[in-house]
Amino acid sequence: MQPKTKIFSAVLSACCLFPYQLASAAEDYREGINMPVGVTEISRSTYDLHMLITIICALIGVVVYGVLIWSLVKYRKSKGAKAADFHESTTIEIVWTLIPILILVAMAIPSTGVLRQIYDASESEMDILITGYQWRWQYSYLDDEGEEVSFFSNLATTDDQINGLDEKSENYLLEVDQPLVIPVDTKVRFLLTAADVIHSWWVPDFAVKKDAIPGFINESWVIVEETGTYRGQCTELCGQDHGFMPVVVEVVEQEEFDRWYAERQEEAAAIAELVNQEWTMESLVAQGETVYRTFCMACHQQNGQGLPPAFPALTGSPLTNGPIEDHIDVVLNGAPGTAMAAFGGQLNEVDLAAVITYERNALGNSVGDMVTPAEIFQIQSESE
Amino acid sequence: MATENVSSTYETYYVPDQSKFPIWASLGLFLFVFGMGNILNDIQAETGTGGSTIITLLGFAILGTVLYNWFATSVRENHQGLPSAQLKRSYVLGMYWFIFSEVMFFAAFFGALFYVRTWAVPWLGGEGDKGITNMLWPEFQAAWPVIANPGEAIFENPDESMAWTGWGDALGYLPLWNTIILLSSSVTVHFAHVGLKNNNRKQLTAWLSVTVLLAIVFLILQVEEYLHAYHELGLTLNSGIYGSTFFLLTGFHGFHVTLGAFMLFVMLMRTLKGHFKPEDHFGFEAASWYWHFVDVVWVCLFLFVYIF
Amino acid sequence: MSNVGILDGHDTHHDDHDHHHGPAKGITRWLYTTNHKDIGSLYLWFSLAMFLLGGSFALIIRLELFQPGLQFVQPDFFNQMTTMHGLVMVFGAVMPAFVGLANWMIPMMIGAPDMALPRMNNWSFWILPFAFAMLASTLLMEAGAPNFGWTFYAPLSTTYAPETVTFFIFAIHIMGASSIMGSINIIATIQNLRAPGMTYMKMPLFVWTWLITAYLLIAVMPVLAGVVTMMLFDIHFGTSFFNAAGGGDPVLFQHVFWFFGHPEVYIMILPAFGIISEIIPTFSRKRLFGYDSMVYATSSIAFLSFIVWAHHMFTTGMPLAGELFFMYATMMIAVPTGVKVFNWISTMFKGSITFETPMLFAIAFVVLFTMGGFTGLMLAIAPADFQYHDTYFVVAHFHYVLVPGAVFSIMAGAYYWLPKWTGNMFDENLGKLHFWLSFVGINILFFPQHFLGLAGMPRRIPDYALQFADYNMISSIGAFLFGFSQLLFVFIVIKCIRGGKQASSEVWESSHGLEWTVPSPAPYHTFTTPPELPKRVHS
Ligand code: HEA
Ligand code: HEA
Ligand code: CUA
Ligand SMILES: [Cu+2]
C-alpha cells in the first residue's frame, strides 16, 4: 500500500470513525475484517457493490462529521461564541433532500443489475437439492441416470474440542464428514428446502445465502471459477445446534467430479446389496453405535440419558424396551409435533436397523431382539 | 403563588383521584391469561386442567368485577357532572383510536388470507415464481378454497367449503342472511341514535332492542353455521389453510359481535334505567360506533371469505 | 431566572384547587396513582430494572462468546439468553422508558393538567410488571424460556418450540394491550389537551415525534397480536397458517411479523429524535434549525416504515419484483433521516455550545446513530444484504441505532430533565465520567462486530470458528466496560434524588418551553388551568 493512501485512510478513519480503512486495507487484511471477494462472478460484483456503498457512506460521513466537529470546535461558548439567529431555510432543506436522492439513485442502479443477475437461475447444467435438517445438511444430486446419489453432511468437530478437552483443529466448527462436491466452471443450480425448521445455506465465497424453508423450494446458483474447499455456516436460527451445522463445498475439476460421482453411485448400489446381506446382532450394534453418535446423540445424549423433559431418555424407556414395532415406528416416522424427526427418509435401511438394534441392546438396555435391514426395507415399502 | 386569569369559558379538566381499579384489573388480566396458558399446556401434555381452570376463572371474575365497577364509576361521575366537555372529547378520541387498533388487528388476518391466496397456495401448486416448490407436493393442485391439502396425512381435508355457490342456493345460504341481518342492525342502531338525539325515548328503546335482537340472531346463525361446517362439511380448524383462515376471521369477528352485542345490551339496560341525554350519551355512541365497525368488518368478510 | 419576563409574571400555573392535593402517602401512592408524573416515574424505574436485567442477559452472551468453545452455558440456554435479551430490551427497557418520558413531559410541554385518561394510564403501566413477570418466569420453568430469537420465526416457535411459548404469546398479548392503551392516551392528550394557542406547529418536537410514534404503535401492535394469535392457533388448535402441509407458509409469519417489526424499530427511534431535538438547541443556545422540515421528515419516516418491512427477508427467496420494491423503499428512508441529521448539525453550527452531560449524550447520539444509519443503508442494498444478513454485521447495525441511539437518547433525556423532576442538579462530574465510559465502552463493544460480520460470523451462535476469536474478545471486554458503567448511572440518579444543588425553574441557561416555566421539582399538579404560552414555545 502507498504511504500516502495509508495516511489518508488513517486520517479518515480517525475523524469519521468509519471503516474507511476497509477500502484501502482490503487487499491486505481481507481475511478476518472484510467481506471476501470470493470465487464467482456474483461474489465479485457483490464485493464491489459492498465497497462502493461503504466508500460512499464513508465520504458522506467525512462531510457530515467534518461539519459537526468543526462546529463543536469553533462555536464553543467557552471560546466566546455568540449564537447566531437563523433557524430555517427552505432552499437548503431542498438541497439536502435532493443530493441524497441522487446518491441513492447512483447506488440503486448497480444494485439492481447485480440482483437481476443473481435471480437468473436458468440454463443450469446440474441441479442439487439441498435439504436442511436439525442439524445437518442433505445433498441430493438430481440426476435421472444410475443409482441416486444423496448423503448427509454432518459437523466433524468433536465434542471434546468444543468443550475444551481437546485442542481445537484448524477448521474448528467449519469441517464436515462429507462435503458437497461440485465441478468447477459449471452452472450448478441449488434447490433449497428444509425438513423441519427454517435453515439458511451460506457460503461467503460464493455470495450465496438462501433460506431453506420447510415445504417450499428456493433457488440459487453458482459458477465457481476456482477449485478449492469453501466453508460457510447455517445462518438462520434453527434450534440448539444452529451454531454447529457448517457447510463445506469441495470444488473440483470436471474429471475428478465424474470419478467421485461414479464412486458414490457404486456405493449406493453397494448399500442396496448390504440390505439383503446376513446381519448379526453384534455387527448391527457395532454399526449402530456410529449412527447413534452422528444422528441421535445430540438430543438423546451419549449414554442414552437424554435431556428431559425436552429429549426423553432412551435408557429404560418403555419404547426402547417394549414391542419392537413401536420402536421402529418412532424412529421411521418420528413423533409429529416434537423435535423427534422421521428418520425413515434420512437414513438407509442398514443404518436404521443398526441404530434401532443398538438402542435396544446398548445404552443400558438389553432387550435381546433385533431388526434386520431387510425387515426395515419391507416395512418401508409396505407403508408406501 | 400567583392567581391565574382564568378565562370564563375554561372548565377544569377532571383528573380523578387515586383509583384501585387499574392494579386490580392488571392482576385479573394476568391471572386470566396465565391460567389460560396453563390450561392449553395442560391439554397438550394431557394432564388435568383443574387448577388452571380455577386460576383462569378467578382472573376472569376479578377482571369482570373491576371493569363493571370502573364503568359504573365513570357513569356516576358523569351524572355528577364531573367531566368537562374536554374530557368527553378525550373519551371520543380514545374510542376512535381503539377502533382503529381493532381494524389493524383484522388487517393482520385479512393480510394472511390475501397472502396465502395470492402467493403461498399457487406456489405450492406449481404456479408463479416459486412454482418449483410443487416438486415437494406433486399431488397438490392450487385452488381456492383448498379442498385437498398438500400434506393430506396431517391435515384432514374438508369435504366442502363455505364458498358462495351462486344465486341458485342463495335462499339457504346463511352468510347472506347474516349479511342482511348485520346491515339492518346498523340501520336500526342508527334509528335508535336518532331517537335518542330527538329525546324520543320510545324510539330509542324500541330500535335498540331490535338491534340487540338482531345481534343475537346473527350469533345464533353463526353457531348454526359452525355446527354445519363441523358436522356436515368436515370443515374444522384442522382442515388446512382454508379452515384456518375461515375460522379465525369469522371466529374473531363473531367474538367482536358478541362484545358489541354485550355493549349494546348494557346500553339498553342503561336506557331503561333512564340514562343518556340528547346532548350527552357518549356510552351509547361508543357502542354504536363499535357496532358499525363490526358491521364493516363483516362486509369485508362476506366479500373476501365467502364470495370471492 | 432570566426568562421570567417572557412569562409576564405567570411563572406558576399550578394551583391548590380543592381535590388537587399532593401525593398520597405510602405504597398506595404508586399502586393507585392517576398522576402523570408518578406514572412516568413508575415507567422509568421499571425500564431501568429491565435494562439491567436485559443487560445481564447480554453479559451472559458476551461471557460465553469471550472465547471459542463452550465454557459457561449450553447452546439451548444461550438461545434463551439471546431471545430474552432482545425481548426484554425492546419491550421492557426502551419502549417503557419512552412512555415514561412521554408521561412526565408531554403534559408539561403542552400545558395540560395531566394525561387525557389518567386511570387508564395507570392500567397501561401496571400490566407491564405482570407481563414481564410471566415472561421471565419461563426461565425457571422446566422447559426453559423461549429460545427462538426475539423475531420468533415459525415453525421454530410453533411446532418446535418449548411449551413455555404459550406464556410468551400471552405475555405479548397483554404487553400489546398495555402499549395500545398507552398510545391512545398519548394521542388523546396531544389532540385534546393542548393549552390555548399551542397549535400543532408550535408543539415541541418531542411531542410531535411521540404523536407519530403513538400512531405507529396503534397501527402495528394489533398486528403483532394477530401474528402471535395465529401462532397460538397453530400450536394448540391445529390450524396451518405457517405449515406448508396445510397450505400455509412459514414466510407468511415473517411478513406479518415484520409488518409490525419494522415500524417497531422506528417506534424506538422517533421519540429519541424528539429528545435530541430538544437538547441540542438548549445547549447550542440557538433555535432548532428547520422545525417544519423536522416535522415533515418524521412523518415521512413513519409513512415509509410501513412499506419496507421485507428488507428483513431478502434471503427468503421473495420474487425479484418484491426484492426490488423493498430495496428502493428502504433506501428512501435515508433521505428524511438525513434531513434530521443535517438540521441538528445546522442547529449547532454558529451556536454557542456548551458540553453538559445531556449535550454530550446528544452529540454522541448524532454521531453514532448516523453510523448505524449508514450500515442500515448498506443492509438495504439487497444483493449486498445476501452477504450481511444474519451475521454480526446486522448485530452491529442495530446496536448502533439502539444503544448509542435509543438508549443514549434516553440517558440524555434523563440527565436533561432530572433536575426538573427532582429539584436537584445531578453530579455533573460523575455524569461526564458516565458519558465517557459509555462512549468508549460502546464502541469497543460494537465496532468490532462489523468486522466479525463481514468476515462471516453468523449471529445467534454460542460458539464460533477460530478466526473470529480476537474481535469477539475485544467486543466482550467492551461489553463489560459498558455494562458496569451503567451502574454509575444508577448511582448518579439516586444521588440526585437524595440531594444536590438546588435547580432553578429553567435549570439550563437557555432552555425554552413550558416545562421550564414551572418550579423545580415540578409540583405534583401542573397547569390545572391552562398557561399562557411563552413567546418562544418550541425551542
Ligand atoms: C432504532 C432502531 C433502528 C433504526 C433507526 C434502523 C434504521 C435503519 N435500518 Fe435497521 N434494524 C434494526 C433497528 C433499526 N434500524 C434492528 C433491531 C434490526 C434487526 C432485527 C433482527 O433481525 O433482529 C435491523 C435490521 C435492518 C435490516 C435487515 C438486515 C438483515 O437482517 O439482513 C435492514 C435492511 O435493510 C435495515 C435497514 C435500516 C435502514 C435503511 C435504516 C435507516 O432508517 C437509516 C437511515 C439513516 C441514515 C442513512 C444516516 C443519516 C443520513 C444521512 C447522513 C443522509 C445521507 C446519507 C445517505 C444518502 C446514505 N435494518
Ligand atoms: C434496545 C435494545 C438493546 C440494547 C440496549 C442492547 C444492549 C446490548 N446488547 Fe443486544 N440485542 C438486542 C437489543 C438490544 N441490545 C436485540 C433486539 C438483539 C437480537 C436478539 C435476537 O437475536 O433475537 C440483540 C442481540 C445481541 C447480541 C447477539 C446475540 C446473538 O446473536 O446470539 C449480542 C452479542 O454481543 C448483544 C449484546 C448486547 C450488549 C453487550 C448490550 C449492552 O449495551 C448491555 C449493557 C449491559 C448492561 C446494562 C448490564 C448492566 C448490569 C450489570 C452490570 C449487572 C448488575 C445487575 C443487576 C443490578 C441486576 N445483543
Ligand atoms: Cu440450521 Cu441454523
Ligand atoms: Cu427494518
Short mmCIF file of C-alpha atoms and ligand atoms in Angstrom, two decimals, chain A residues 57 60 64 100 103-104 107, chain C residues 150-151 258 262 265-266 268-269 311-312 314 330 333-334 337-338 341-342 369-370 372-374 376-377 379-381 385 388-390 394 397-398 401-402 406 459-460, ligand 1:
data_model
loop_
_atom_site.label_atom_id
_atom_site.label_comp_id
_atom_site.label_asym_id
_atom_site.label_seq_id
_atom_site.Cartn_x
_atom_site.Cartn_y
_atom_site.Cartn_z
CA CYS A 57 -21.12 6.22 3.21
CA ILE A 60 -20.77 11.30 3.41
CA VAL A 64 -21.22 15.28 7.96
CA PRO A 100 -29.03 12.24 -1.01
CA ILE A 103 -26.63 9.49 -4.33
CA LEU A 104 -29.20 6.82 -3.63
CA MET A 107 -26.35 3.21 -5.60
CA TRP C 150 -36.88 -12.14 19.55
CA THR C 151 -38.19 -12.49 16.00
CA TRP C 258 -42.08 -7.61 10.11
CA HIS C 262 -40.05 -2.65 11.14
CA VAL C 265 -37.75 -0.19 15.33
CA TYR C 266 -38.81 3.33 14.39
CA MET C 268 -37.76 3.01 19.30
CA ILE C 269 -36.06 5.87 17.50
CA HIS C 311 -35.91 -5.82 3.89
CA HIS C 312 -35.54 -8.22 6.80
CA PHE C 314 -34.29 -10.58 1.41
CA THR C 330 -35.87 1.16 2.30
CA ILE C 333 -35.65 6.34 4.39
CA ALA C 334 -32.12 7.69 4.32
CA THR C 337 -33.38 10.77 8.24
CA GLY C 338 -30.60 12.71 6.59
CA VAL C 341 -29.20 14.84 10.94
CA PHE C 342 -28.43 17.90 8.81
CA PHE C 369 -26.79 6.88 15.25
CA THR C 370 -25.64 8.13 11.87
CA GLY C 372 -25.84 2.86 12.48
CA GLY C 373 -27.87 4.53 9.76
CA PHE C 374 -25.08 4.09 7.25
CA GLY C 376 -28.62 0.25 7.74
CA LEU C 377 -28.41 1.72 4.29
CA LEU C 379 -28.17 -3.62 4.56
CA ALA C 380 -30.89 -2.15 2.41
CA ILE C 381 -28.94 -2.99 -0.73
CA ASP C 385 -27.56 -7.99 2.23
CA TYR C 388 -24.62 -9.33 5.52
CA HIS C 389 -27.86 -10.97 6.54
CA ASP C 390 -27.93 -12.81 9.85
CA VAL C 394 -26.57 -6.82 11.37
CA HIS C 397 -26.03 -2.15 12.80
CA PHE C 398 -28.94 -2.44 15.13
CA VAL C 401 -29.02 2.58 16.31
CA LEU C 402 -30.43 1.11 19.52
CA ALA C 406 -32.26 4.92 21.60
CA ARG C 459 -25.48 -14.28 14.69
CA ARG C 460 -27.19 -16.35 17.38
C1 HEA D 1 -33.80 2.07 16.35
C2 HEA D 1 -33.80 1.10 15.59
C3 HEA D 1 -33.41 1.06 14.14
C4 HEA D 1 -33.25 2.08 13.23
C5 HEA D 1 -33.43 3.57 13.42
C6 HEA D 1 -32.88 1.46 12.00
C7 HEA D 1 -32.64 2.16 10.83
C8 HEA D 1 -32.44 1.57 9.59
N1 HEA D 1 -32.30 0.22 9.35
FE1 HEA D 1 -32.31 -1.25 10.75
N2 HEA D 1 -32.59 -2.73 12.09
C9 HEA D 1 -32.92 -2.60 13.41
C10 HEA D 1 -33.15 -1.41 14.07
C11 HEA D 1 -33.11 -0.17 13.46
N3 HEA D 1 -32.78 0.10 12.16
C12 HEA D 1 -32.97 -3.88 14.05
C13 HEA D 1 -33.31 -4.13 15.52
C14 HEA D 1 -32.67 -4.82 13.08
C15 HEA D 1 -32.51 -6.33 13.23
C16 HEA D 1 -33.72 -7.08 13.57
C17 HEA D 1 -33.37 -8.52 13.74
O1 HEA D 1 -33.20 -9.20 12.72
O2 HEA D 1 -33.22 -8.97 14.89
C18 HEA D 1 -32.45 -4.06 11.85
C19 HEA D 1 -32.15 -4.66 10.64
C20 HEA D 1 -32.12 -3.98 9.44
C21 HEA D 1 -32.11 -4.63 8.17
C22 HEA D 1 -32.17 -6.14 7.92
C23 HEA D 1 -30.81 -6.70 7.91
C24 HEA D 1 -30.81 -8.16 7.80
O3 HEA D 1 -31.34 -8.83 8.69
O4 HEA D 1 -30.26 -8.67 6.82
C25 HEA D 1 -32.07 -3.63 7.23
C26 HEA D 1 -32.05 -3.86 5.75
O5 HEA D 1 -32.41 -3.07 5.00
C27 HEA D 1 -32.07 -2.37 7.94
C28 HEA D 1 -32.05 -1.12 7.33
C29 HEA D 1 -32.17 0.08 8.02
C30 HEA D 1 -32.19 1.38 7.36
C31 HEA D 1 -32.03 1.64 5.90
C32 HEA D 1 -32.36 2.30 8.35
C33 HEA D 1 -32.49 3.79 8.16
O6 HEA D 1 -33.55 4.30 8.91
C34 HEA D 1 -31.24 4.52 8.49
C35 HEA D 1 -31.27 5.93 7.95
C36 HEA D 1 -30.15 6.78 8.43
C37 HEA D 1 -29.05 7.16 7.72
C38 HEA D 1 -28.81 6.66 6.36
C39 HEA D 1 -28.00 8.02 8.34
C40 HEA D 1 -28.23 9.51 8.27
C41 HEA D 1 -28.42 10.02 6.91
C42 HEA D 1 -27.62 10.90 6.28
C43 HEA D 1 -26.43 11.49 6.95
C44 HEA D 1 -28.05 11.32 4.94
C45 HEA D 1 -27.18 10.96 3.81
C46 HEA D 1 -26.97 9.52 3.69
C47 HEA D 1 -27.05 8.80 2.55
C48 HEA D 1 -27.59 9.31 1.28
C49 HEA D 1 -26.50 7.43 2.58
N4 HEA D 1 -32.11 -2.62 9.29
#
